[in-house]
């Protein structure tokens, strides 16, 4: 029998957990179905009014000719890169060393599609224009992740992003957007999704991360691209007989949360400032550019876990359910702000960080 992690157990008992929207339980689907007529027809193997209307709505939101709903982003992105490789007659693509495709997909792109990734730039920083310009390999496509999650949700300047796009188009290199968290970057850039996506030839967005749906993704581009993607979707087994539970929840939470991204972003800035006042703790970025950031602590993982458990019991405020070891003397974790944060009383939050600051000082940090 699996034994629950003590830190996770303590976090689950807190009155004021800070991150995300809430528990990912069955209620997420129940809430999404509340306003749906039970006689509404579901989709069948990728066809039907329900899925087609939602795809059209997302295509409009992204400013693309067409969009296809996929059960997962992993499937959608591998297919996007396969299409661009087939068109170019090249088996090479380029992306960041910490791209999801490189570190979380068990080499799916290599094993299933025999595509060779070229790691672009350095793992501890964003891809820059000069990295793209100095690329020696003849690649079919470059994938950019906005924001770059594994380094704290960092973003390039918008001007540099437009320069990368222009350079790729001048060289016949397709540019694909890993926009799993596309919605979260709009407040920082002060741009619409259409304006961002206009810089890219194809776009993927997720419905379970910042949006909080059950699962699912959209892959968008021109009509020819999405038509090809449907063929690959069938080959990958992505045409389930019905995807409507995912589509209904995606639509419900998209409408509920897409206009709250500014609120989440402002919450992240406020929370990061509290972290950065504590000795031995720094956030990456120091001032967030989205609703997410990483917290780095100069303390061993086990010691920090024990301190956090005590903090939760003393204050009822939950900062994180996990801690990741960096080395023997430091650790980190990720913060992503959603609906929960607005429900935390400011006085309780200040008390928790005052407690944390005091304990860090007592530990000689």
mmCIF file of C-alpha atoms in Angstrom:
data_model
loop_
_atom_site.group_PDB
_atom_site.id
_atom_site.type_symbol
_atom_site.label_atom_id
_atom_site.label_comp_id
_atom_site.label_asym_id
_atom_site.label_seq_id
_atom_site.Cartn_x
_atom_site.Cartn_y
_atom_site.Cartn_z
ATOM 1 C CA UNK A 1 0.000 0.000 0.000
ATOM 2 C CA UNK A 2 1.317 3.442 -0.943
ATOM 3 C CA UNK A 3 1.884 5.709 2.030
ATOM 4 C CA UNK A 4 1.005 9.360 1.480
ATOM 5 C CA UNK A 5 3.876 11.811 1.682
ATOM 6 C CA UNK A 6 3.780 13.670 5.041
ATOM 7 C CA UNK A 7 4.155 17.066 3.344
ATOM 8 C CA UNK A 8 1.305 16.306 0.956
ATOM 9 C CA UNK A 9 -0.845 15.086 3.834
ATOM 10 C CA UNK A 10 -0.179 18.268 5.805
ATOM 11 C CA UNK A 11 -0.862 20.430 2.744
ATOM 12 C CA UNK A 12 -4.203 18.729 2.168
ATOM 13 C CA UNK A 13 -5.266 19.636 5.695
ATOM 14 C CA UNK A 14 -4.546 23.363 5.352
ATOM 15 C CA UNK A 15 -7.371 25.899 5.361
ATOM 16 C CA UNK A 16 -5.712 28.162 2.809
ATOM 17 C CA UNK A 17 -3.802 26.364 0.024
ATOM 18 C CA UNK A 18 -2.346 29.038 -2.253
ATOM 19 C CA UNK A 19 -1.890 27.459 -5.674
ATOM 20 C CA UNK A 20 -4.164 26.282 -8.458
ATOM 21 C CA UNK A 21 -7.942 26.306 -8.663
ATOM 22 C CA UNK A 22 -8.829 23.506 -6.267
ATOM 23 C CA UNK A 23 -8.853 19.746 -5.958
ATOM 24 C CA UNK A 24 -8.913 17.788 -9.201
ATOM 25 C CA UNK A 25 -11.774 15.500 -8.222
ATOM 26 C CA UNK A 26 -14.993 14.357 -9.910
ATOM 27 C CA UNK A 27 -16.680 17.603 -8.900
ATOM 28 C CA UNK A 28 -14.703 19.315 -11.681
ATOM 29 C CA UNK A 29 -16.782 17.413 -14.245
ATOM 30 C CA UNK A 30 -20.037 17.663 -12.286
ATOM 31 C CA UNK A 31 -19.742 21.450 -12.170
ATOM 32 C CA UNK A 32 -18.977 21.621 -15.878
ATOM 33 C CA UNK A 33 -22.112 19.608 -16.705
ATOM 34 C CA UNK A 34 -24.521 21.646 -14.581
ATOM 35 C CA UNK A 35 -25.724 23.873 -17.416
ATOM 36 C CA UNK A 36 -25.605 21.275 -20.197
ATOM 37 C CA UNK A 37 -28.830 19.823 -21.552
ATOM 38 C CA UNK A 38 -28.672 16.064 -21.032
ATOM 39 C CA UNK A 39 -30.166 15.526 -24.484
ATOM 40 C CA UNK A 40 -27.276 17.325 -26.196
ATOM 41 C CA UNK A 41 -25.636 15.033 -28.730
ATOM 42 C CA UNK A 42 -22.036 14.098 -28.057
ATOM 43 C CA UNK A 43 -19.309 13.898 -30.666
ATOM 44 C CA UNK A 44 -18.533 10.698 -32.570
ATOM 45 C CA UNK A 45 -14.990 9.967 -33.768
ATOM 46 C CA UNK A 46 -14.154 13.660 -34.089
ATOM 47 C CA UNK A 47 -17.407 14.684 -35.761
ATOM 48 C CA UNK A 48 -20.595 16.376 -34.586
ATOM 49 C CA UNK A 49 -21.852 19.838 -33.693
ATOM 50 C CA UNK A 50 -20.407 19.798 -30.159
ATOM 51 C CA UNK A 51 -16.789 19.277 -31.189
ATOM 52 C CA UNK A 52 -17.015 21.227 -34.439
ATOM 53 C CA UNK A 53 -18.478 24.318 -32.776
ATOM 54 C CA UNK A 54 -15.812 24.264 -30.070
ATOM 55 C CA UNK A 55 -13.023 23.855 -32.617
ATOM 56 C CA UNK A 56 -14.375 26.803 -34.603
ATOM 57 C CA UNK A 57 -14.583 28.913 -31.433
ATOM 58 C CA UNK A 58 -10.962 28.130 -30.549
ATOM 59 C CA UNK A 59 -9.771 28.811 -34.106
ATOM 60 C CA UNK A 60 -11.355 32.262 -33.873
ATOM 61 C CA UNK A 61 -9.816 32.897 -30.437
ATOM 62 C CA UNK A 62 -6.356 31.962 -31.753
ATOM 63 C CA UNK A 63 -6.773 33.745 -35.084
ATOM 64 C CA UNK A 64 -6.166 30.604 -37.131
ATOM 65 C CA UNK A 65 -8.112 29.168 -40.064
ATOM 66 C CA UNK A 66 -8.876 25.892 -38.350
ATOM 67 C CA UNK A 67 -8.463 23.963 -35.099
ATOM 68 C CA UNK A 68 -8.634 20.321 -33.999
ATOM 69 C CA UNK A 69 -9.402 19.021 -30.504
ATOM 70 C CA UNK A 70 -6.962 16.392 -29.194
ATOM 71 C CA UNK A 71 -7.136 14.292 -26.025
ATOM 72 C CA UNK A 72 -3.580 15.326 -25.095
ATOM 73 C CA UNK A 73 -0.986 17.962 -25.848
ATOM 74 C CA UNK A 74 1.721 15.322 -26.140
ATOM 75 C CA UNK A 75 -0.123 13.806 -29.084
ATOM 76 C CA UNK A 76 -0.903 17.168 -30.665
ATOM 77 C CA UNK A 77 2.652 18.509 -30.582
ATOM 78 C CA UNK A 78 4.351 15.390 -31.877
ATOM 79 C CA UNK A 79 1.898 15.412 -34.770
ATOM 80 C CA UNK A 80 2.513 19.101 -35.489
ATOM 81 C CA UNK A 81 6.259 18.549 -35.725
ATOM 82 C CA UNK A 82 5.770 15.417 -37.862
ATOM 83 C CA UNK A 83 3.678 17.381 -40.358
ATOM 84 C CA UNK A 84 6.262 20.141 -40.678
ATOM 85 C CA UNK A 85 9.068 17.594 -41.081
ATOM 86 C CA UNK A 86 7.198 15.726 -43.805
ATOM 87 C CA UNK A 87 6.557 18.947 -45.689
ATOM 88 C CA UNK A 88 10.201 20.037 -45.541
ATOM 89 C CA UNK A 89 11.619 16.581 -46.208
ATOM 90 C CA UNK A 90 13.726 16.928 -43.086
ATOM 91 C CA UNK A 91 13.754 14.881 -39.879
ATOM 92 C CA UNK A 92 15.157 17.654 -37.691
ATOM 93 C CA UNK A 93 13.414 20.117 -35.393
ATOM 94 C CA UNK A 94 14.809 22.483 -32.763
ATOM 95 C CA UNK A 95 13.586 23.316 -29.285
ATOM 96 C CA UNK A 96 14.733 24.279 -25.786
ATOM 97 C CA UNK A 97 16.788 21.676 -23.849
ATOM 98 C CA UNK A 98 14.036 21.584 -21.185
ATOM 99 C CA UNK A 99 11.131 21.303 -23.606
ATOM 100 C CA UNK A 100 8.338 18.964 -22.531
ATOM 101 C CA UNK A 101 9.073 16.839 -25.606
ATOM 102 C CA UNK A 102 12.648 16.328 -24.467
ATOM 103 C CA UNK A 103 12.236 15.590 -20.755
ATOM 104 C CA UNK A 104 8.688 14.311 -20.180
ATOM 105 C CA UNK A 105 7.661 12.196 -23.178
ATOM 106 C CA UNK A 106 9.966 9.160 -23.059
ATOM 107 C CA UNK A 107 11.525 10.111 -26.415
ATOM 108 C CA UNK A 108 8.160 9.796 -28.163
ATOM 109 C CA UNK A 109 9.187 12.122 -30.985
ATOM 110 C CA UNK A 110 12.289 10.025 -31.681
ATOM 111 C CA UNK A 111 10.781 6.578 -31.230
ATOM 112 C CA UNK A 112 7.415 7.126 -32.939
ATOM 113 C CA UNK A 113 8.384 9.587 -35.662
ATOM 114 C CA UNK A 114 12.174 9.143 -35.981
ATOM 115 C CA UNK A 115 12.611 12.900 -35.674
ATOM 116 C CA UNK A 116 15.937 14.223 -34.425
ATOM 117 C CA UNK A 117 15.639 17.126 -31.974
ATOM 118 C CA UNK A 118 18.300 19.821 -31.988
ATOM 119 C CA UNK A 119 18.585 21.378 -28.533
ATOM 120 C CA UNK A 120 18.591 25.125 -29.012
ATOM 121 C CA UNK A 121 20.203 27.489 -26.513
ATOM 122 C CA UNK A 122 21.112 26.655 -22.923
ATOM 123 C CA UNK A 123 18.923 24.950 -20.348
ATOM 124 C CA UNK A 124 19.046 27.720 -17.732
ATOM 125 C CA UNK A 125 17.901 30.552 -20.029
ATOM 126 C CA UNK A 126 15.453 31.368 -22.798
ATOM 127 C CA UNK A 127 16.087 30.768 -26.494
ATOM 128 C CA UNK A 128 17.385 34.029 -27.959
ATOM 129 C CA UNK A 129 17.342 35.463 -31.468
ATOM 130 C CA UNK A 130 21.071 34.854 -31.806
ATOM 131 C CA UNK A 131 20.554 31.158 -30.976
ATOM 132 C CA UNK A 132 18.145 30.886 -33.884
ATOM 133 C CA UNK A 133 20.405 32.863 -36.205
ATOM 134 C CA UNK A 134 23.433 30.740 -35.301
ATOM 135 C CA UNK A 135 21.615 27.426 -35.793
ATOM 136 C CA UNK A 136 23.790 25.316 -38.091
ATOM 137 C CA UNK A 137 21.313 22.496 -38.710
ATOM 138 C CA UNK A 138 18.744 22.587 -41.504
ATOM 139 C CA UNK A 139 15.605 22.143 -39.386
ATOM 140 C CA UNK A 140 12.002 21.897 -40.536
ATOM 141 C CA UNK A 141 10.570 23.610 -37.493
ATOM 142 C CA UNK A 142 11.479 25.476 -34.322
ATOM 143 C CA UNK A 143 9.279 25.025 -31.262
ATOM 144 C CA UNK A 144 9.023 27.856 -28.750
ATOM 145 C CA UNK A 145 7.379 27.327 -25.371
ATOM 146 C CA UNK A 146 5.707 30.427 -23.948
ATOM 147 C CA UNK A 147 6.202 30.690 -21.035
ATOM 148 C CA UNK A 148 9.247 28.434 -20.516
ATOM 149 C CA UNK A 149 7.960 26.432 -17.571
ATOM 150 C CA UNK A 150 11.075 24.610 -16.403
ATOM 151 C CA UNK A 151 12.942 27.878 -15.778
ATOM 152 C CA UNK A 152 10.173 29.552 -13.825
ATOM 153 C CA UNK A 153 7.808 30.613 -16.584
ATOM 154 C CA UNK A 154 10.139 33.144 -18.180
ATOM 155 C CA UNK A 155 9.237 35.017 -21.381
ATOM 156 C CA UNK A 156 11.271 36.776 -24.065
ATOM 157 C CA UNK A 157 10.588 40.415 -24.833
ATOM 158 C CA UNK A 158 7.809 40.749 -27.382
ATOM 159 C CA UNK A 159 10.090 42.582 -29.799
ATOM 160 C CA UNK A 160 12.555 39.692 -29.739
ATOM 161 C CA UNK A 161 9.706 37.253 -30.285
ATOM 162 C CA UNK A 162 8.637 39.132 -33.418
ATOM 163 C CA UNK A 163 12.246 39.135 -34.640
ATOM 164 C CA UNK A 164 12.522 35.368 -34.193
ATOM 165 C CA UNK A 165 9.269 34.923 -36.109
ATOM 166 C CA UNK A 166 10.412 37.169 -38.956
ATOM 167 C CA UNK A 167 13.763 35.413 -39.171
ATOM 168 C CA UNK A 168 12.158 31.970 -39.352
ATOM 169 C CA UNK A 169 9.779 33.066 -42.088
ATOM 170 C CA UNK A 170 12.631 34.584 -44.085
ATOM 171 C CA UNK A 171 14.484 31.238 -43.910
ATOM 172 C CA UNK A 172 11.498 28.966 -44.565
ATOM 173 C CA UNK A 173 11.572 27.522 -41.037
ATOM 174 C CA UNK A 174 8.167 26.757 -39.557
ATOM 175 C CA UNK A 175 7.553 28.157 -36.071
ATOM 176 C CA UNK A 176 5.365 26.183 -33.681
ATOM 177 C CA UNK A 177 4.015 27.522 -30.385
ATOM 178 C CA UNK A 178 3.893 25.292 -27.337
ATOM 179 C CA UNK A 179 1.165 27.452 -25.846
ATOM 180 C CA UNK A 180 0.053 25.120 -23.072
ATOM 181 C CA UNK A 181 -0.070 28.261 -20.914
ATOM 182 C CA UNK A 182 -0.837 30.752 -23.686
ATOM 183 C CA UNK A 183 -3.619 32.472 -21.730
ATOM 184 C CA UNK A 184 -1.272 33.213 -18.832
ATOM 185 C CA UNK A 185 1.164 35.260 -20.961
ATOM 186 C CA UNK A 186 -1.400 37.702 -22.354
ATOM 187 C CA UNK A 187 -1.429 40.109 -19.354
ATOM 188 C CA UNK A 188 2.348 40.549 -19.461
ATOM 189 C CA UNK A 189 2.534 41.104 -23.201
ATOM 190 C CA UNK A 190 -0.707 43.134 -23.258
ATOM 191 C CA UNK A 191 -1.547 41.348 -26.478
ATOM 192 C CA UNK A 192 -4.469 39.223 -27.609
ATOM 193 C CA UNK A 193 -4.090 35.513 -28.274
ATOM 194 C CA UNK A 194 -4.587 36.278 -31.971
ATOM 195 C CA UNK A 195 -1.679 38.724 -31.988
ATOM 196 C CA UNK A 196 0.661 36.219 -30.336
ATOM 197 C CA UNK A 197 -0.435 33.323 -32.529
ATOM 198 C CA UNK A 198 -0.033 35.376 -35.691
ATOM 199 C CA UNK A 199 3.726 35.025 -35.168
ATOM 200 C CA UNK A 200 3.480 31.220 -35.396
ATOM 201 C CA UNK A 201 2.571 28.753 -38.137
ATOM 202 C CA UNK A 202 0.934 26.310 -35.727
ATOM 203 C CA UNK A 203 -0.251 26.551 -32.144
ATOM 204 C CA UNK A 204 -1.049 24.131 -29.320
ATOM 205 C CA UNK A 205 -3.047 25.122 -26.232
ATOM 206 C CA UNK A 206 -4.022 23.097 -23.163
ATOM 207 C CA UNK A 207 -7.284 23.017 -21.240
ATOM 208 C CA UNK A 208 -6.174 21.500 -17.948
ATOM 209 C CA UNK A 209 -3.283 23.725 -16.825
ATOM 210 C CA UNK A 210 -4.296 27.367 -16.259
ATOM 211 C CA UNK A 211 -7.845 26.672 -17.419
ATOM 212 C CA UNK A 212 -8.430 23.765 -15.037
ATOM 213 C CA UNK A 213 -10.445 21.428 -17.263
ATOM 214 C CA UNK A 214 -10.150 17.642 -17.121
ATOM 215 C CA UNK A 215 -7.853 17.131 -20.103
ATOM 216 C CA UNK A 216 -7.592 18.000 -23.765
ATOM 217 C CA UNK A 217 -5.816 20.280 -26.193
ATOM 218 C CA UNK A 218 -6.302 22.262 -29.379
ATOM 219 C CA UNK A 219 -3.927 22.227 -32.338
ATOM 220 C CA UNK A 220 -4.499 25.111 -34.744
ATOM 221 C CA UNK A 221 -3.145 26.306 -38.060
ATOM 222 C CA UNK A 222 -4.241 26.617 -41.660
ATOM 223 C CA UNK A 223 -6.820 24.286 -43.192
ATOM 224 C CA UNK A 224 -4.266 22.067 -44.911
ATOM 225 C CA UNK A 225 -2.285 21.646 -41.698
ATOM 226 C CA UNK A 226 -5.293 20.714 -39.562
ATOM 227 C CA UNK A 227 -6.608 18.331 -42.212
ATOM 228 C CA UNK A 228 -3.299 16.462 -42.048
ATOM 229 C CA UNK A 229 -3.382 16.566 -38.261
ATOM 230 C CA UNK A 230 -6.728 14.741 -38.242
ATOM 231 C CA UNK A 231 -5.190 11.864 -40.190
ATOM 232 C CA UNK A 232 -2.345 11.619 -37.687
ATOM 233 C CA UNK A 233 -4.800 11.912 -34.820
ATOM 234 C CA UNK A 234 -6.544 8.794 -36.107
ATOM 235 C CA UNK A 235 -3.200 7.005 -36.511
ATOM 236 C CA UNK A 236 -2.278 7.861 -32.914
ATOM 237 C CA UNK A 237 -5.575 6.504 -31.585
ATOM 238 C CA UNK A 238 -6.738 9.983 -30.642
ATOM 239 C CA UNK A 239 -10.140 9.669 -32.288
ATOM 240 C CA UNK A 240 -11.925 8.239 -29.265
ATOM 241 C CA UNK A 241 -15.548 7.380 -29.966
ATOM 242 C CA UNK A 242 -16.462 10.437 -27.855
ATOM 243 C CA UNK A 243 -14.435 13.252 -26.350
ATOM 244 C CA UNK A 244 -17.363 15.254 -25.022
ATOM 245 C CA UNK A 245 -16.511 15.074 -21.275
ATOM 246 C CA UNK A 246 -13.216 16.783 -22.095
ATOM 247 C CA UNK A 247 -14.797 19.263 -24.514
ATOM 248 C CA UNK A 248 -17.622 20.223 -22.161
ATOM 249 C CA UNK A 249 -15.215 20.812 -19.273
ATOM 250 C CA UNK A 250 -12.755 22.660 -21.532
ATOM 251 C CA UNK A 251 -15.487 24.986 -22.781
ATOM 252 C CA UNK A 252 -16.936 25.548 -19.302
ATOM 253 C CA UNK A 253 -13.678 26.443 -17.581
ATOM 254 C CA UNK A 254 -12.320 28.382 -20.548
ATOM 255 C CA UNK A 255 -15.313 30.730 -20.327
ATOM 256 C CA UNK A 256 -15.000 30.879 -16.545
ATOM 257 C CA UNK A 257 -11.273 31.605 -16.309
ATOM 258 C CA UNK A 258 -9.789 33.054 -19.488
ATOM 259 C CA UNK A 259 -10.620 36.590 -18.363
ATOM 260 C CA UNK A 260 -9.120 36.033 -14.888
ATOM 261 C CA UNK A 261 -5.527 35.749 -16.081
ATOM 262 C CA UNK A 262 -4.746 39.353 -15.111
ATOM 263 C CA UNK A 263 -5.979 38.596 -11.584
ATOM 264 C CA UNK A 264 -3.801 35.471 -11.363
ATOM 265 C CA UNK A 265 -0.790 37.382 -12.719
ATOM 266 C CA UNK A 266 -1.161 40.155 -10.150
ATOM 267 C CA UNK A 267 -1.480 37.535 -7.411
ATOM 268 C CA UNK A 268 1.771 35.932 -8.514
ATOM 269 C CA UNK A 269 3.599 39.270 -8.371
ATOM 270 C CA UNK A 270 2.252 39.894 -4.862
ATOM 271 C CA UNK A 271 3.151 36.417 -3.614
ATOM 272 C CA UNK A 272 6.644 36.451 -5.140
ATOM 273 C CA UNK A 273 7.353 39.730 -3.345
ATOM 274 C CA UNK A 274 6.486 38.065 -0.019
ATOM 275 C CA UNK A 275 8.816 35.149 -0.781
ATOM 276 C CA UNK A 276 11.677 37.447 -1.718
ATOM 277 C CA UNK A 277 11.519 39.189 1.671
ATOM 278 C CA UNK A 278 12.403 35.913 3.412
ATOM 279 C CA UNK A 279 16.138 35.247 3.961
ATOM 280 C CA UNK A 280 17.448 32.258 2.059
ATOM 281 C CA UNK A 281 14.568 32.313 -0.436
ATOM 282 C CA UNK A 282 14.479 33.777 -3.943
ATOM 283 C CA UNK A 283 11.983 33.377 -6.754
ATOM 284 C CA UNK A 284 12.740 32.781 -10.423
ATOM 285 C CA UNK A 285 11.922 35.195 -11.986
ATOM 286 C CA UNK A 286 12.280 37.661 -9.114
ATOM 287 C CA UNK A 287 9.193 39.417 -10.502
ATOM 288 C CA UNK A 288 6.970 36.912 -12.322
ATOM 289 C CA UNK A 289 5.906 37.544 -15.901
ATOM 290 C CA UNK A 290 2.982 35.106 -15.716
ATOM 291 C CA UNK A 291 0.906 33.551 -12.940
ATOM 292 C CA UNK A 292 3.713 31.064 -12.212
ATOM 293 C CA UNK A 293 7.231 31.138 -10.776
ATOM 294 C CA UNK A 294 9.746 28.889 -9.028
ATOM 295 C CA UNK A 295 10.789 29.189 -5.393
ATOM 296 C CA UNK A 296 14.454 28.417 -4.572
ATOM 297 C CA UNK A 297 15.425 27.812 -0.944
ATOM 298 C CA UNK A 298 18.901 27.612 0.608
ATOM 299 C CA UNK A 299 18.021 24.667 2.815
ATOM 300 C CA UNK A 300 18.183 20.866 2.379
ATOM 301 C CA UNK A 301 15.003 19.291 1.032
ATOM 302 C CA UNK A 302 14.192 17.178 4.107
ATOM 303 C CA UNK A 303 14.719 20.095 6.477
ATOM 304 C CA UNK A 304 12.527 22.369 4.368
ATOM 305 C CA UNK A 305 9.768 19.757 4.228
ATOM 306 C CA UNK A 306 9.770 19.530 8.016
ATOM 307 C CA UNK A 307 9.656 23.326 8.317
ATOM 308 C CA UNK A 308 6.733 23.539 5.885
ATOM 309 C CA UNK A 309 4.743 20.906 7.774
ATOM 310 C CA UNK A 310 5.184 22.926 10.953
ATOM 311 C CA UNK A 311 4.178 26.096 9.089
ATOM 312 C CA UNK A 312 0.971 24.455 7.835
ATOM 313 C CA UNK A 313 0.039 23.260 11.307
ATOM 314 C CA UNK A 314 0.811 26.656 12.861
ATOM 315 C CA UNK A 315 -0.856 28.919 10.301
ATOM 316 C CA UNK A 316 -3.219 26.850 8.143
ATOM 317 C CA UNK A 317 -1.629 28.324 5.000
ATOM 318 C CA UNK A 318 -0.389 25.801 2.409
ATOM 319 C CA UNK A 319 2.518 26.968 0.253
ATOM 320 C CA UNK A 320 3.269 23.749 -1.677
ATOM 321 C CA UNK A 321 2.510 20.021 -1.642
ATOM 322 C CA UNK A 322 6.024 19.019 -2.759
ATOM 323 C CA UNK A 323 9.681 20.062 -2.615
ATOM 324 C CA UNK A 324 12.319 19.088 -5.179
ATOM 325 C CA UNK A 325 15.980 18.641 -4.292
ATOM 326 C CA UNK A 326 18.504 20.730 -6.229
ATOM 327 C CA UNK A 327 21.564 19.591 -4.293
ATOM 328 C CA UNK A 328 22.491 18.716 -0.704
ATOM 329 C CA UNK A 329 21.985 22.267 0.523
ATOM 330 C CA UNK A 330 19.114 23.640 -1.573
ATOM 331 C CA UNK A 331 15.686 22.780 -2.942
ATOM 332 C CA UNK A 332 12.850 24.311 -4.958
ATOM 333 C CA UNK A 333 9.213 24.076 -5.962
ATOM 334 C CA UNK A 334 6.815 25.630 -8.451
ATOM 335 C CA UNK A 335 3.967 28.019 -7.712
ATOM 336 C CA UNK A 336 1.018 28.546 -10.058
ATOM 337 C CA UNK A 337 -1.714 30.987 -9.061
ATOM 338 C CA UNK A 338 -5.382 30.282 -9.808
ATOM 339 C CA UNK A 339 -8.773 30.739 -8.167
ATOM 340 C CA UNK A 340 -7.648 29.638 -4.712
ATOM 341 C CA UNK A 341 -5.357 32.585 -4.069
ATOM 342 C CA UNK A 342 -8.147 35.191 -4.018
ATOM 343 C CA UNK A 343 -9.822 33.341 -1.128
ATOM 344 C CA UNK A 344 -6.818 33.583 1.201
ATOM 345 C CA UNK A 345 -7.203 36.404 3.768
ATOM 346 C CA UNK A 346 -4.283 38.831 3.425
ATOM 347 C CA UNK A 347 -3.710 38.889 7.182
ATOM 348 C CA UNK A 348 -3.376 35.101 7.283
ATOM 349 C CA UNK A 349 -0.949 35.238 4.378
ATOM 350 C CA UNK A 350 1.193 37.864 6.098
ATOM 351 C CA UNK A 351 1.203 35.843 9.328
ATOM 352 C CA UNK A 352 2.383 32.754 7.448
ATOM 353 C CA UNK A 353 5.278 34.603 5.818
ATOM 354 C CA UNK A 354 6.216 36.276 9.096
ATOM 355 C CA UNK A 355 6.337 32.782 10.635
ATOM 356 C CA UNK A 356 8.436 31.524 7.710
ATOM 357 C CA UNK A 357 10.854 34.463 7.928
ATOM 358 C CA UNK A 358 11.315 33.918 11.659
ATOM 359 C CA UNK A 359 11.998 30.196 11.221
ATOM 360 C CA UNK A 360 14.490 30.766 8.412
ATOM 361 C CA UNK A 361 16.389 33.236 10.582
ATOM 362 C CA UNK A 362 16.370 30.815 13.518
ATOM 363 C CA UNK A 363 17.835 28.171 11.217
ATOM 364 C CA UNK A 364 20.695 30.512 10.425
ATOM 365 C CA UNK A 365 19.847 31.075 6.783
#
